[in-house]
mmCIF file with all atom_site columns, C-alpha atoms in Angstrom:
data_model
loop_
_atom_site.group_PDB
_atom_site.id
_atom_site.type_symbol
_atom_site.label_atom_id
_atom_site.label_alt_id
_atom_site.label_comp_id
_atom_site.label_asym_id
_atom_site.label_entity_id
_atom_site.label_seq_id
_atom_site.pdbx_PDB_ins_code
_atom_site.Cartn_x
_atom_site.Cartn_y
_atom_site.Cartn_z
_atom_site.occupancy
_atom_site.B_iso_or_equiv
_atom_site.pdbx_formal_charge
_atom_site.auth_seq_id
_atom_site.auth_comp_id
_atom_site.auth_asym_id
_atom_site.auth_atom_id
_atom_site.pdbx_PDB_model_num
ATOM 1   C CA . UNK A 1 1   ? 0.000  0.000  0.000   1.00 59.00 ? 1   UNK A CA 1
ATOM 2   C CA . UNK A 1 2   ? 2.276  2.297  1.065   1.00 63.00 ? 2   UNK A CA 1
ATOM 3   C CA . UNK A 1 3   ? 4.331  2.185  -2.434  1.00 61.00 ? 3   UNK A CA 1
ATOM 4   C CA . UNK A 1 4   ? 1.468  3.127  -4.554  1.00 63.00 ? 4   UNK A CA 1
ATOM 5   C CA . UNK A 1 5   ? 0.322  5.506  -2.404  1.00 64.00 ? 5   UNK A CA 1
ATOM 6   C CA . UNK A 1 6   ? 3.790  7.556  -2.347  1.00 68.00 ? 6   UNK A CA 1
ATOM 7   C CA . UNK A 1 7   ? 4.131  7.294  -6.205  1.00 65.00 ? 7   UNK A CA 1
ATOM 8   C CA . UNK A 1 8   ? 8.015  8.740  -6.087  1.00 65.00 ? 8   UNK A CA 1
ATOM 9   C CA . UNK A 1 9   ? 9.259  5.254  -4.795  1.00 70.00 ? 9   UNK A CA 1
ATOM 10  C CA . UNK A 1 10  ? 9.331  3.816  -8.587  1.00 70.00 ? 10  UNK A CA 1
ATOM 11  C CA . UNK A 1 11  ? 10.924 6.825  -9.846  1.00 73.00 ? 11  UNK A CA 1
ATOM 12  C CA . UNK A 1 12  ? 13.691 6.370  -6.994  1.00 77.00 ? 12  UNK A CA 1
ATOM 13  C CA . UNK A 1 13  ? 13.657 2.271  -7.330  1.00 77.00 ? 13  UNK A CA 1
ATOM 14  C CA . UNK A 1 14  ? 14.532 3.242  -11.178 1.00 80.00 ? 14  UNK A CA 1
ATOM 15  C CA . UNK A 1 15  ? 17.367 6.260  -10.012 1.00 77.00 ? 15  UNK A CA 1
ATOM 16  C CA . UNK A 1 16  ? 18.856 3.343  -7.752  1.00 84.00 ? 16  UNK A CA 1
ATOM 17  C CA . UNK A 1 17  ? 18.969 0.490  -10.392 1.00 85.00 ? 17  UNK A CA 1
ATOM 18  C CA . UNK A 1 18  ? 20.947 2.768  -13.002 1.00 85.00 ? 18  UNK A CA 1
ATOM 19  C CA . UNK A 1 19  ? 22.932 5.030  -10.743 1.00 83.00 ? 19  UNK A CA 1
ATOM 20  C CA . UNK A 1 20  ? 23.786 1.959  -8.572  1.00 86.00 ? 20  UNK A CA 1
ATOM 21  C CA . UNK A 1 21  ? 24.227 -0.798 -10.887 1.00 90.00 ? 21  UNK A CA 1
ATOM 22  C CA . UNK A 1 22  ? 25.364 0.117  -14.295 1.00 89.00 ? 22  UNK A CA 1
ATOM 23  C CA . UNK A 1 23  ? 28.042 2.073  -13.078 1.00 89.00 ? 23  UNK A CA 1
ATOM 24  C CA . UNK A 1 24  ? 29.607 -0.734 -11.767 1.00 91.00 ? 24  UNK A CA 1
ATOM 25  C CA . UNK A 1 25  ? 28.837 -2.779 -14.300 1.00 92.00 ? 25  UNK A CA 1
ATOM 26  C CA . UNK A 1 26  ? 30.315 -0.489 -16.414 1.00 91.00 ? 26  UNK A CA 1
ATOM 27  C CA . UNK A 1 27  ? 33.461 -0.426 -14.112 1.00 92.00 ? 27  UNK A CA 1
ATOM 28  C CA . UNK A 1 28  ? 33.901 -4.504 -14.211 1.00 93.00 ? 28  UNK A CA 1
ATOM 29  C CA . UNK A 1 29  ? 34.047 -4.372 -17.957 1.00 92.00 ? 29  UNK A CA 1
ATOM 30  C CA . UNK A 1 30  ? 36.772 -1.378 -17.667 1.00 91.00 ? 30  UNK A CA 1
ATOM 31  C CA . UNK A 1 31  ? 38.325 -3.093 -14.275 1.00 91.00 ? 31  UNK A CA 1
ATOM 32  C CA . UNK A 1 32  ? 39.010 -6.501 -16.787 1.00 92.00 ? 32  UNK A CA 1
ATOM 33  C CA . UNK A 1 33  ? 40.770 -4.421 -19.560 1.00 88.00 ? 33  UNK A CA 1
ATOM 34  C CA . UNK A 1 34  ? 42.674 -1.629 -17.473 1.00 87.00 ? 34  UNK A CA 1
ATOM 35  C CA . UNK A 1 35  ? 43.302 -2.926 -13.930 1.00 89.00 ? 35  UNK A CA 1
ATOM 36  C CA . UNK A 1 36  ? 42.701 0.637  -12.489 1.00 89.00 ? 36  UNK A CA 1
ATOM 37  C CA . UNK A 1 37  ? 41.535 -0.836 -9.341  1.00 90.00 ? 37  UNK A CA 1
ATOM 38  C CA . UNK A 1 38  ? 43.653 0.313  -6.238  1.00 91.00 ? 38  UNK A CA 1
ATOM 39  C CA . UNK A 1 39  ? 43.588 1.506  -2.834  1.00 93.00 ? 39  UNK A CA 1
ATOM 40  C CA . UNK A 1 40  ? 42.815 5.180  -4.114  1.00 93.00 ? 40  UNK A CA 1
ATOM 41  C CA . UNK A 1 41  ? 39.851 3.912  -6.495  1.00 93.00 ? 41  UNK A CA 1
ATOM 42  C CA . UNK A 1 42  ? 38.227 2.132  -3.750  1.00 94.00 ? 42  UNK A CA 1
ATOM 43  C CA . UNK A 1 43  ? 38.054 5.037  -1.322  1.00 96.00 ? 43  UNK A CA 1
ATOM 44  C CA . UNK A 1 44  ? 36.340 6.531  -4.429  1.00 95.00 ? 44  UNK A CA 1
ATOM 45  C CA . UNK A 1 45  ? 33.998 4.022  -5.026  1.00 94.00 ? 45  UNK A CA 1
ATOM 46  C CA . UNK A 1 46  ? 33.404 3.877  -0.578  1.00 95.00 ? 46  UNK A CA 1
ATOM 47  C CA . UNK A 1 47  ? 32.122 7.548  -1.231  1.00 95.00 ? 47  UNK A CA 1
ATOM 48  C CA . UNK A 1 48  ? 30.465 6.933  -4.432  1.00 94.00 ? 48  UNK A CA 1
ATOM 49  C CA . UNK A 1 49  ? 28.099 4.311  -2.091  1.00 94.00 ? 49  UNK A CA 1
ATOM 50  C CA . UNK A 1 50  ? 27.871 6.703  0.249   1.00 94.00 ? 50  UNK A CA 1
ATOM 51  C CA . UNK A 1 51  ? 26.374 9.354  -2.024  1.00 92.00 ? 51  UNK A CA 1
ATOM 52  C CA . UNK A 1 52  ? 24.113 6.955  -3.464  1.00 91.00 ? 52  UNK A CA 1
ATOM 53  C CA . UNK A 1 53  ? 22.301 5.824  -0.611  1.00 91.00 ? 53  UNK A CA 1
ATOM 54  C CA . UNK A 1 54  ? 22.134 9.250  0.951   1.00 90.00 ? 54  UNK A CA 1
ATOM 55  C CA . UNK A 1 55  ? 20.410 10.517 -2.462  1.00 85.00 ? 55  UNK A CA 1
ATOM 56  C CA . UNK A 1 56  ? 18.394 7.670  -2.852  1.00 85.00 ? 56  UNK A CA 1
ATOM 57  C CA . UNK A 1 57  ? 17.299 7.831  1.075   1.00 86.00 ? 57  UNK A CA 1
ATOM 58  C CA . UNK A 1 58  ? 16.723 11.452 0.092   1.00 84.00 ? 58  UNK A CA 1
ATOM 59  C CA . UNK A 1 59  ? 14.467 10.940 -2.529  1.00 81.00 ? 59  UNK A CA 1
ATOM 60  C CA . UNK A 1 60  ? 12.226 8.865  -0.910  1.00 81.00 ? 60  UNK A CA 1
ATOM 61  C CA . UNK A 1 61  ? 12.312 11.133 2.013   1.00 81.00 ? 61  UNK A CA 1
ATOM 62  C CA . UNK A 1 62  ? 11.522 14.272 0.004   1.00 78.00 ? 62  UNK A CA 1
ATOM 63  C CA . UNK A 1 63  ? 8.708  12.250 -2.304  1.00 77.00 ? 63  UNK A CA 1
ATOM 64  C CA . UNK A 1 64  ? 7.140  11.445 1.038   1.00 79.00 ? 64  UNK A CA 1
ATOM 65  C CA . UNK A 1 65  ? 6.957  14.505 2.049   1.00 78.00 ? 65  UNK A CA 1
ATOM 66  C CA . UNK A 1 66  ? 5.912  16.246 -1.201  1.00 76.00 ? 66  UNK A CA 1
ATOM 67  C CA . UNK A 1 67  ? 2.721  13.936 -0.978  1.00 77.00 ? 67  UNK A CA 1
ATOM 68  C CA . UNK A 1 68  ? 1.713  14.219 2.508   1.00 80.00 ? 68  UNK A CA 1
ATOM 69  C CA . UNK A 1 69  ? 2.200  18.409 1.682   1.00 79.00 ? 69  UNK A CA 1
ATOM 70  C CA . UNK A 1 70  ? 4.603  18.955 4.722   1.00 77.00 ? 70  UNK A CA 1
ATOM 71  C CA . UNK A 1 71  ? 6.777  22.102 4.307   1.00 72.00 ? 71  UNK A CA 1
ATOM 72  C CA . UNK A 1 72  ? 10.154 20.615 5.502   1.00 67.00 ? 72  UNK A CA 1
ATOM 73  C CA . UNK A 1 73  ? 12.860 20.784 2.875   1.00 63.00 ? 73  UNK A CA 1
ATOM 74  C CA . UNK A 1 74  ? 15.268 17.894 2.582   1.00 55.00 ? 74  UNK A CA 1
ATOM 75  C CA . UNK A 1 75  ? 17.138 19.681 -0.961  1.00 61.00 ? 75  UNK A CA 1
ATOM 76  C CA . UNK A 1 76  ? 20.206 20.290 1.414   1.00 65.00 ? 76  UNK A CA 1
ATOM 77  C CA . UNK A 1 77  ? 20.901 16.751 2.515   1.00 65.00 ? 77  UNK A CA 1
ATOM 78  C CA . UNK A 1 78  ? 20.087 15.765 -1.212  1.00 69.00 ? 78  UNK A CA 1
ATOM 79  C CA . UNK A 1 79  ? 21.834 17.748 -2.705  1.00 83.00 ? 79  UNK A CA 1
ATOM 80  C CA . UNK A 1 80  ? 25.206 17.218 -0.741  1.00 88.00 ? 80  UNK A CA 1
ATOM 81  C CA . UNK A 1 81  ? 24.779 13.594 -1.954  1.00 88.00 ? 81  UNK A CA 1
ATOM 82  C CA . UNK A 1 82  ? 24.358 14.244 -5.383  1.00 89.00 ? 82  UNK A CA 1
ATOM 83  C CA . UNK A 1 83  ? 27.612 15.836 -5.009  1.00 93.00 ? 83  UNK A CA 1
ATOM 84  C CA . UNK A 1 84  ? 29.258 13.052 -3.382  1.00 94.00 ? 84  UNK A CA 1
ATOM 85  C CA . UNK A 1 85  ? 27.956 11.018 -6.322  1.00 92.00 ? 85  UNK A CA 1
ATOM 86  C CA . UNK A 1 86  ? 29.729 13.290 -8.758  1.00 93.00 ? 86  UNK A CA 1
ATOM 87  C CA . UNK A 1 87  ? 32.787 14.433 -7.213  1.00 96.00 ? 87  UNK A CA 1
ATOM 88  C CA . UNK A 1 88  ? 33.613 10.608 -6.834  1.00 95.00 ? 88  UNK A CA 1
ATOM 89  C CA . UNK A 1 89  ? 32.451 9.710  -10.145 1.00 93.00 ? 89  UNK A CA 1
ATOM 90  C CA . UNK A 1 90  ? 34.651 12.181 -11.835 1.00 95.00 ? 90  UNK A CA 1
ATOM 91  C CA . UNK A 1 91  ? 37.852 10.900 -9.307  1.00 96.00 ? 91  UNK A CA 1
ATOM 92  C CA . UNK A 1 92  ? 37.203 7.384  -10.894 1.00 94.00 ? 92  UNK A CA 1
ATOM 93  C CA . UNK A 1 93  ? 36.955 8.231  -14.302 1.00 93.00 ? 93  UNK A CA 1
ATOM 94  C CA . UNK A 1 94  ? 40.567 10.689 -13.743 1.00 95.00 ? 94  UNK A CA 1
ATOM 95  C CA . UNK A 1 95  ? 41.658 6.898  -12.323 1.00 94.00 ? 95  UNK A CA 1
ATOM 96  C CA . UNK A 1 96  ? 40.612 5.201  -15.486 1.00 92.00 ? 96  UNK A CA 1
ATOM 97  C CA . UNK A 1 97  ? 42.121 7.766  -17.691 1.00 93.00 ? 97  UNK A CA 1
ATOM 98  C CA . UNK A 1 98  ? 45.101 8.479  -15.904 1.00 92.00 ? 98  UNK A CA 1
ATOM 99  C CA . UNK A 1 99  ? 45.578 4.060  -15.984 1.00 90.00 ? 99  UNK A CA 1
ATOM 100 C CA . UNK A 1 100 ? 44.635 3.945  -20.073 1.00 88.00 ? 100 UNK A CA 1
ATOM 101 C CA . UNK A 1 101 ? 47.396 6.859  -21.207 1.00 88.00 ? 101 UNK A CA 1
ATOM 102 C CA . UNK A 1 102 ? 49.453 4.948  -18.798 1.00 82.00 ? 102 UNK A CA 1
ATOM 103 C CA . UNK A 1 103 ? 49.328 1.448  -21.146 1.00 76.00 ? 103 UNK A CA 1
ATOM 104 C CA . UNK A 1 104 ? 49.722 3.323  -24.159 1.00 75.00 ? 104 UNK A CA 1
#
């Protein structure tokens, strides 16, 4: 019940699968050609699952209130994880370029 009455939990379901899965999916493929993997990357990648769960925990928070029509705004504690997402993103993807010119 409480899913299809808070409709935003399918959007953030969704957000979770790509955000949360194909990156990494995306990172075994390059992980199995470039062997950028080290103790640097996974600090990286700890953050990166940090900002991810504190968006996605923010998303349902903030669709739950924007339904029940509470005026509390959560955009601060979202926000600060999106940012976590993409300052770590863009560290791993320096990794994987700095690792490709590397074996070139």
């Amino acid at each position: 019940m409480f899913y299809r009455e808070f409709t935003t939990l399918s959007v953030d379901h969704t957000h979770y699968l790509m955000v949360g899965m194909v990156f990494f999916l995306l990172l075994v493929v390059v992980e199995k050609n470039f062997h950028f993997v080290d103790n640097k990357v996974l600090k990286y990648l700890l953050f990166y699952h940090i900002g991810l769960n504190l968006t996605v925990v923010m998303l349902v928070v903030r669709g739950v209130v924007q339904v029940l029509s509470l005026d509390v705004s959560s955009a601060v504690l979202s926000g600060i994880g999106h940012l976590i997402l993409g300052i770590s993103m863009i560290l791993v993807l320096i990794s994987i370029r700095n690792c490709i010119k590397d074996s070139f």
